[in-house]
CSV table of C-alpha atoms in Angstrom, one decimal:
chain,number,residue,atom,x,y,z
A,1,GLY,CA,-79.4,-4.4,-33.4
A,2,GLN,CA,-77.1,-6.5,-35.4
A,3,ASN,CA,-77.3,-10.1,-36.4
A,4,ILE,CA,-74.5,-11.9,-38.2
A,5,ASP,CA,-74.9,-15.5,-39.3
A,6,GLN,CA,-72.3,-18.0,-40.6
A,7,PRO,CA,-72.3,-21.8,-40.9
A,8,THR,CA,-70.7,-23.4,-37.9
A,9,GLU,CA,-68.5,-25.9,-39.6
A,10,MET,CA,-67.4,-26.9,-43.2
A,11,THR,CA,-65.2,-29.6,-44.6
A,12,ALA,CA,-63.4,-29.5,-47.9
A,13,THR,CA,-60.7,-31.4,-49.7
A,14,GLU,CA,-57.2,-30.2,-50.4
A,15,GLY,CA,-57.0,-28.5,-53.8
A,16,ALA,CA,-60.7,-27.8,-53.9
A,17,ILE,CA,-62.7,-24.6,-53.7
A,18,VAL,CA,-64.9,-23.7,-50.8
A,19,GLN,CA,-67.3,-20.8,-50.2
A,20,ILE,CA,-68.1,-19.6,-46.7
A,21,ASN,CA,-71.3,-17.5,-46.5
A,22,CYS,CA,-72.1,-14.6,-44.1
A,23,THR,CA,-75.5,-12.9,-43.8
A,24,TYR,CA,-76.0,-9.8,-41.7
A,25,GLN,CA,-78.6,-7.4,-40.5
A,26,THR,CA,-77.2,-4.1,-39.3
A,27,SER,CA,-78.5,-0.6,-38.5
A,28,GLY,CA,-75.3,0.9,-39.9
A,29,PHE,CA,-72.8,-0.3,-42.4
A,30,ASN,CA,-69.2,0.7,-42.7
A,31,GLY,CA,-67.8,-2.2,-44.6
A,32,LEU,CA,-67.5,-6.0,-44.1
A,33,PHE,CA,-64.3,-7.7,-42.9
A,34,TRP,CA,-63.1,-11.3,-43.0
A,35,TYR,CA,-60.6,-12.6,-40.5
A,36,GLN,CA,-58.8,-15.9,-40.3
A,37,GLN,CA,-58.1,-17.5,-36.9
A,38,HIS,CA,-56.0,-20.6,-36.4
A,39,ALA,CA,-56.7,-22.6,-33.3
A,40,GLY,CA,-55.1,-21.1,-30.2
A,41,GLU,CA,-54.1,-17.9,-32.1
A,42,ALA,CA,-55.4,-14.4,-32.6
A,43,PRO,CA,-57.6,-13.4,-35.6
A,44,THR,CA,-55.7,-11.9,-38.6
A,45,PHE,CA,-57.2,-9.7,-41.3
A,46,LEU,CA,-58.0,-11.3,-44.7
A,47,SER,CA,-60.2,-9.0,-46.7
A,48,TYR,CA,-62.4,-5.9,-46.7
A,49,ASN,CA,-65.4,-5.0,-48.8
A,50,VAL,CA,-67.4,-1.8,-48.8
A,51,LEU,CA,-68.8,-1.7,-52.3
A,52,ASP,CA,-70.8,-4.5,-54.0
A,53,GLY,CA,-68.8,-7.0,-56.0
A,54,LEU,CA,-65.8,-9.2,-55.8
A,55,GLU,CA,-62.4,-8.4,-54.3
A,56,GLU,CA,-59.7,-10.8,-55.2
A,57,LYS,CA,-56.5,-11.3,-53.3
A,58,GLY,CA,-54.5,-14.3,-54.4
A,59,ARG,CA,-56.2,-17.6,-53.5
A,60,PHE,CA,-58.8,-15.7,-51.5
A,61,SER,CA,-61.7,-13.6,-52.8
A,62,SER,CA,-64.6,-11.9,-51.0
A,63,PHE,CA,-67.9,-10.9,-52.3
A,64,LEU,CA,-70.4,-8.4,-51.0
A,65,SER,CA,-74.1,-7.6,-51.8
A,66,ARG,CA,-75.2,-4.7,-49.6
A,67,SER,CA,-78.9,-4.9,-50.8
A,68,LYS,CA,-79.1,-8.6,-49.7
A,69,GLY,CA,-77.0,-8.3,-46.6
A,70,TYR,CA,-74.8,-11.0,-47.9
A,71,SER,CA,-71.1,-11.8,-48.3
A,72,TYR,CA,-69.0,-14.8,-49.0
A,73,LEU,CA,-65.4,-15.7,-48.8
A,74,LEU,CA,-64.1,-17.9,-51.5
A,75,LEU,CA,-61.0,-20.0,-50.9
A,76,LYS,CA,-59.3,-21.6,-54.0
A,77,GLU,CA,-56.7,-24.3,-54.3
A,78,LEU,CA,-57.2,-25.3,-50.7
A,79,GLN,CA,-54.2,-26.2,-48.6
A,80,MET,CA,-54.0,-28.0,-45.3
A,81,LYS,CA,-52.8,-24.7,-43.7
A,82,ASP,CA,-56.2,-23.2,-44.6
A,83,SER,CA,-57.8,-25.3,-41.8
A,84,ALA,CA,-58.9,-22.5,-39.4
A,85,SER,CA,-62.0,-20.5,-38.3
A,86,TYR,CA,-63.1,-17.7,-40.6
A,87,LEU,CA,-64.8,-14.8,-39.0
A,88,CYS,CA,-67.2,-12.3,-40.6
A,89,ALA,CA,-67.4,-8.8,-39.1
A,90,VAL,CA,-69.6,-5.8,-40.0
A,91,GLY,CA,-70.3,-2.3,-38.7
A,92,SER,CA,-68.2,0.5,-37.4
A,93,ASP,CA,-68.2,-1.1,-33.9
A,94,MET,CA,-66.8,-4.4,-35.3
A,95,ARG,CA,-69.3,-7.0,-34.3
A,96,PHE,CA,-68.4,-10.5,-35.3
A,97,GLY,CA,-70.2,-13.6,-36.4
A,98,ALA,CA,-69.6,-16.8,-34.4
A,99,GLY,CA,-67.2,-18.0,-37.1
A,100,THR,CA,-67.0,-20.9,-39.5
A,101,ARG,CA,-64.6,-23.7,-38.6
A,102,LEU,CA,-63.1,-25.0,-41.9
A,103,THR,CA,-61.4,-28.4,-42.0
A,104,VAL,CA,-59.3,-29.2,-45.0
A,105,LYS,CA,-58.8,-33.0,-45.6
A,106,PRO,CA,-56.1,-34.6,-47.8
B,1,ASP,CA,-42.0,-3.2,-35.7
B,2,ALA,CA,-45.4,-2.0,-34.3
B,3,GLU,CA,-47.2,-4.6,-32.2
B,4,ILE,CA,-50.0,-5.2,-29.7
B,5,THR,CA,-49.2,-7.2,-26.6
B,6,GLN,CA,-51.3,-8.6,-23.7
B,7,SER,CA,-50.3,-9.7,-20.3
B,8,PRO,CA,-50.6,-12.0,-18.6
B,9,ARG,CA,-51.0,-14.7,-21.3
B,10,HIS,CA,-52.6,-17.1,-18.7
B,11,LYS,CA,-54.3,-16.3,-15.4
B,12,ILE,CA,-56.0,-18.4,-12.8
B,13,THR,CA,-57.9,-16.5,-10.2
B,14,GLU,CA,-60.7,-17.1,-7.6
B,15,THR,CA,-64.3,-16.0,-7.6
B,16,GLY,CA,-64.7,-12.5,-6.1
B,17,ARG,CA,-61.2,-11.3,-6.8
B,18,GLN,CA,-60.4,-8.2,-8.8
B,19,VAL,CA,-58.4,-8.9,-11.9
B,20,THR,CA,-56.8,-6.6,-14.4
B,21,LEU,CA,-55.7,-7.6,-17.9
B,22,ALA,CA,-53.2,-5.4,-19.7
B,23,CYS,CA,-53.2,-4.4,-23.3
B,24,HIS,CA,-50.4,-2.3,-24.9
B,25,GLN,CA,-50.1,-1.2,-28.5
B,26,THR,CA,-47.3,0.6,-30.4
B,27,TRP,CA,-49.3,1.2,-33.6
B,28,ASN,CA,-50.3,4.7,-32.3
B,29,HIS,CA,-53.9,3.7,-33.1
B,30,ASN,CA,-56.8,5.8,-31.8
B,31,ASN,CA,-59.2,2.9,-31.3
B,32,MET,CA,-58.8,0.0,-28.9
B,33,PHE,CA,-61.2,-2.9,-28.2
B,34,TRP,CA,-61.7,-5.7,-25.7
B,35,TYR,CA,-63.4,-9.0,-26.8
B,36,ARG,CA,-64.1,-12.3,-25.1
B,37,GLN,CA,-64.2,-15.5,-27.1
B,38,ASP,CA,-66.2,-18.5,-26.0
B,39,LEU,CA,-67.0,-21.7,-27.9
B,40,GLY,CA,-70.1,-21.2,-29.9
B,41,HIS,CA,-70.2,-17.4,-29.4
B,42,GLY,CA,-67.3,-16.1,-31.4
B,43,LEU,CA,-65.9,-12.8,-30.5
B,44,ARG,CA,-68.1,-10.6,-28.3
B,45,LEU,CA,-67.3,-6.9,-27.7
B,46,ILE,CA,-66.8,-6.0,-24.0
B,47,HIS,CA,-65.6,-2.3,-24.1
B,48,TYR,CA,-64.0,0.0,-26.7
B,49,SER,CA,-62.3,3.3,-26.8
B,50,TYR,CA,-62.0,5.8,-29.6
B,51,GLY,CA,-59.3,7.8,-27.9
B,52,VAL,CA,-57.8,9.0,-24.6
B,53,GLN,CA,-60.4,9.5,-21.9
B,54,ASP,CA,-63.1,7.9,-24.2
B,55,THR,CA,-64.7,4.6,-23.2
B,56,ASN,CA,-67.8,2.8,-24.4
B,57,LYS,CA,-69.7,-0.3,-23.4
B,58,GLY,CA,-70.1,-3.2,-25.8
B,59,GLU,CA,-72.6,-6.0,-25.9
B,60,VAL,CA,-71.3,-7.9,-22.8
B,61,SER,CA,-69.9,-5.1,-20.5
B,62,ASP,CA,-71.5,-6.1,-17.2
B,63,GLY,CA,-68.8,-6.9,-14.6
B,64,TYR,CA,-66.0,-5.3,-16.6
B,65,SER,CA,-64.5,-1.8,-16.7
B,66,VAL,CA,-61.8,0.0,-18.7
B,67,SER,CA,-60.0,3.3,-18.6
B,68,ARG,CA,-57.9,5.1,-21.3
B,69,SER,CA,-55.3,7.4,-19.9
B,70,ASN,CA,-53.0,7.3,-22.8
B,71,THR,CA,-53.0,6.2,-26.5
B,72,GLU,CA,-51.0,3.0,-25.9
B,73,ASP,CA,-52.9,1.2,-23.1
B,74,LEU,CA,-56.4,0.0,-22.4
B,75,PRO,CA,-56.5,-2.2,-19.3
B,76,LEU,CA,-59.5,-4.4,-18.7
B,77,THR,CA,-60.7,-4.8,-15.0
B,78,LEU,CA,-63.0,-7.5,-13.8
B,79,GLU,CA,-64.3,-5.9,-10.6
B,80,SER,CA,-65.3,-9.2,-8.9
B,81,ALA,CA,-64.4,-12.2,-11.0
B,82,ALA,CA,-67.1,-14.8,-11.6
B,83,SER,CA,-66.9,-18.3,-13.1
B,84,SER,CA,-68.9,-17.1,-16.1
B,85,GLN,CA,-66.0,-14.8,-17.0
B,86,THR,CA,-63.7,-17.8,-17.7
B,87,SER,CA,-62.8,-17.1,-21.3
B,88,VAL,CA,-60.1,-16.1,-23.7
B,89,TYR,CA,-59.8,-12.3,-23.9
B,90,PHE,CA,-58.5,-10.5,-27.0
B,91,CYS,CA,-57.4,-6.9,-27.2
B,92,ALA,CA,-57.4,-5.2,-30.6
B,93,SER,CA,-56.6,-1.8,-32.1
B,94,SER,CA,-57.4,0.0,-35.3
B,95,ALA,CA,-56.6,3.4,-36.8
B,96,TYR,CA,-60.3,4.2,-37.6
B,97,LEU,CA,-59.8,6.8,-40.2
B,98,GLY,CA,-62.7,5.1,-42.0
B,99,GLY,CA,-63.1,2.2,-44.4
B,100,ALA,CA,-60.3,-0.3,-44.6
B,101,THR,CA,-58.4,1.4,-41.8
B,102,ASP,CA,-61.0,0.0,-39.5
B,103,THR,CA,-59.0,-3.2,-39.9
B,104,GLN,CA,-58.2,-4.5,-36.4
B,105,TYR,CA,-54.9,-5.9,-35.2
B,106,PHE,CA,-55.3,-8.4,-32.4
B,107,GLY,CA,-53.1,-9.2,-29.5
B,108,PRO,CA,-52.2,-12.8,-28.7
B,109,GLY,CA,-55.0,-13.2,-26.1
B,110,THR,CA,-55.2,-13.9,-22.4
B,111,ARG,CA,-56.7,-17.2,-21.2
B,112,LEU,CA,-58.5,-16.4,-17.9
B,113,THR,CA,-59.8,-19.1,-15.6
B,114,VAL,CA,-62.0,-18.2,-12.6
B,115,LEU,CA,-62.3,-21.0,-10.0
């Protein structure tokens, strides 16, 4: 079976950097996805990793270590609009972690 | 522009009634998914389809059914609604050509309340 773990909540300050971790156990691996979900809205795609290492996309970066079953999402220069839930998903059948609710404070 | 839509956006029904939630996508994607989202559980997979006439059960499929008669639509039916099925339901689609094309595009969601 699959198990995907993320912290439930995080708080950070506007302009700061925050790292959201995701650990997983899976019988098959076809890449790891990060999604952003604002309250009351649908999830939207942020990033995809299939090889070990860091993928950078503007203020957002995502890291993967397949041997450790570990990923993180790094958000730089935090803005108020980054307050949202961040969902980690792995596997070809797209199972999701419970999500991390990030609150950005002034 | 391609999109994925769900209807209705809000639904209130009574225990024991049959309810069908619609999902329609114009991405021409092969894969379609249904999830429910509850506080503390994140997104949980109900059913999914990799193409016309293909359907598969997800981790929380009991009490739900789907059918795929064309590429664009994957309706979700609750055979006999129960209060435990009160939730927000999201439909999603993906191209599934492998790798990053597994990226899912989500509909706006349907909030279902079973009284």
